[in-house]
PDB file of C-alpha atoms in Angstrom:
ATOM      1  CA  MET A   1     143.353 120.542 132.341  1.00 67.00           C
ATOM      2  CA  SER A   2     146.390 118.787 130.812  1.00 67.00           C
ATOM      3  CA  ARG A   3     148.524 116.505 132.937  1.00 81.00           C
ATOM      4  CA  ALA A   4     151.429 114.122 132.288  1.00 84.00           C
ATOM      5  CA  ASN A   5     149.124 111.405 130.955  1.00 88.00           C
ATOM      6  CA  THR A   6     146.299 113.588 129.589  1.00 89.00           C
ATOM      7  CA  LEU A   7     146.201 115.986 126.674  1.00 85.00           C
ATOM      8  CA  VAL A   8     143.339 118.439 126.236  1.00 88.00           C
ATOM      9  CA  VAL A   9     142.855 119.791 122.710  1.00 90.00           C
ATOM     10  CA  PRO A  10     140.150 122.189 121.524  1.00 92.00           C
ATOM     11  CA  GLY A  11     137.734 120.477 119.125  1.00 91.00           C
ATOM     12  CA  GLY A  12     138.719 122.624 116.153  1.00 95.00           C
ATOM     13  CA  LYS A  13     142.385 121.646 116.526  1.00 95.00           C
ATOM     14  CA  MET A  14     141.825 117.912 117.023  1.00 94.00           C
ATOM     15  CA  GLU A  15     142.795 116.961 113.450  1.00 94.00           C
ATOM     16  CA  LEU A  16     146.053 118.925 113.638  1.00 95.00           C
ATOM     17  CA  ALA A  17     146.856 117.488 117.056  1.00 93.00           C
ATOM     18  CA  MET A  18     146.331 113.923 115.822  1.00 93.00           C
ATOM     19  CA  GLN A  19     148.551 114.572 112.786  1.00 94.00           C
ATOM     20  CA  LEU A  20     151.317 115.948 114.986  1.00 93.00           C
ATOM     21  CA  ILE A  21     151.074 113.030 117.421  1.00 91.00           C
ATOM     22  CA  PHE A  22     150.612 110.094 115.048  1.00 94.00           C
ATOM     23  CA  THR A  23     152.637 111.026 111.939  1.00 96.00           C
ATOM     24  CA  PRO A  24     156.092 110.326 113.460  1.00 94.00           C
ATOM     25  CA  TYR A  25     154.774 107.066 114.942  1.00 95.00           C
ATOM     26  CA  ILE A  26     153.475 105.916 111.547  1.00 96.00           C
ATOM     27  CA  TRP A  27     156.789 106.854 109.879  1.00 96.00           C
ATOM     28  CA  ARG A  28     158.672 104.731 112.440  1.00 95.00           C
ATOM     29  CA  MET A  29     156.348 101.783 111.818  1.00 95.00           C
ATOM     30  CA  MET A  30     156.877 102.098 108.054  1.00 94.00           C
ATOM     31  CA  GLU A  31     160.670 102.212 108.461  1.00 94.00           C
ATOM     32  CA  ARG A  32     160.615  99.113 110.664  1.00 94.00           C
ATOM     33  CA  ARG A  33     158.455  97.331 108.106  1.00 92.00           C
ATOM     34  CA  LYS A  34     160.853  98.234 105.289  1.00 92.00           C
ATOM     35  CA  ARG A  35     163.797  96.904 107.315  1.00 91.00           C
ATOM     36  CA  ALA A  36     161.928  93.705 108.189  1.00 91.00           C
ATOM     37  CA  ILE A  37     160.965  93.061 104.571  1.00 91.00           C
ATOM     38  CA  GLY A  38     164.507  93.783 103.431  1.00 85.00           C
ATOM     39  CA  VAL A  39     165.836  91.106 105.794  1.00 67.00           C
ATOM     40  CA  LEU A  40     163.507  88.443 104.400  1.00 58.00           C
TER      41      LEU A  40
END
């Protein structure tokens, strides 16, 4: 059962779910890194 702080994903869809969840987060980290390096 999914709740506000829990996500239940069928095993066969785990890879897709992780891509959908983590890809935007990684993009944001990369953009912040680019901006930080540009400042130095």
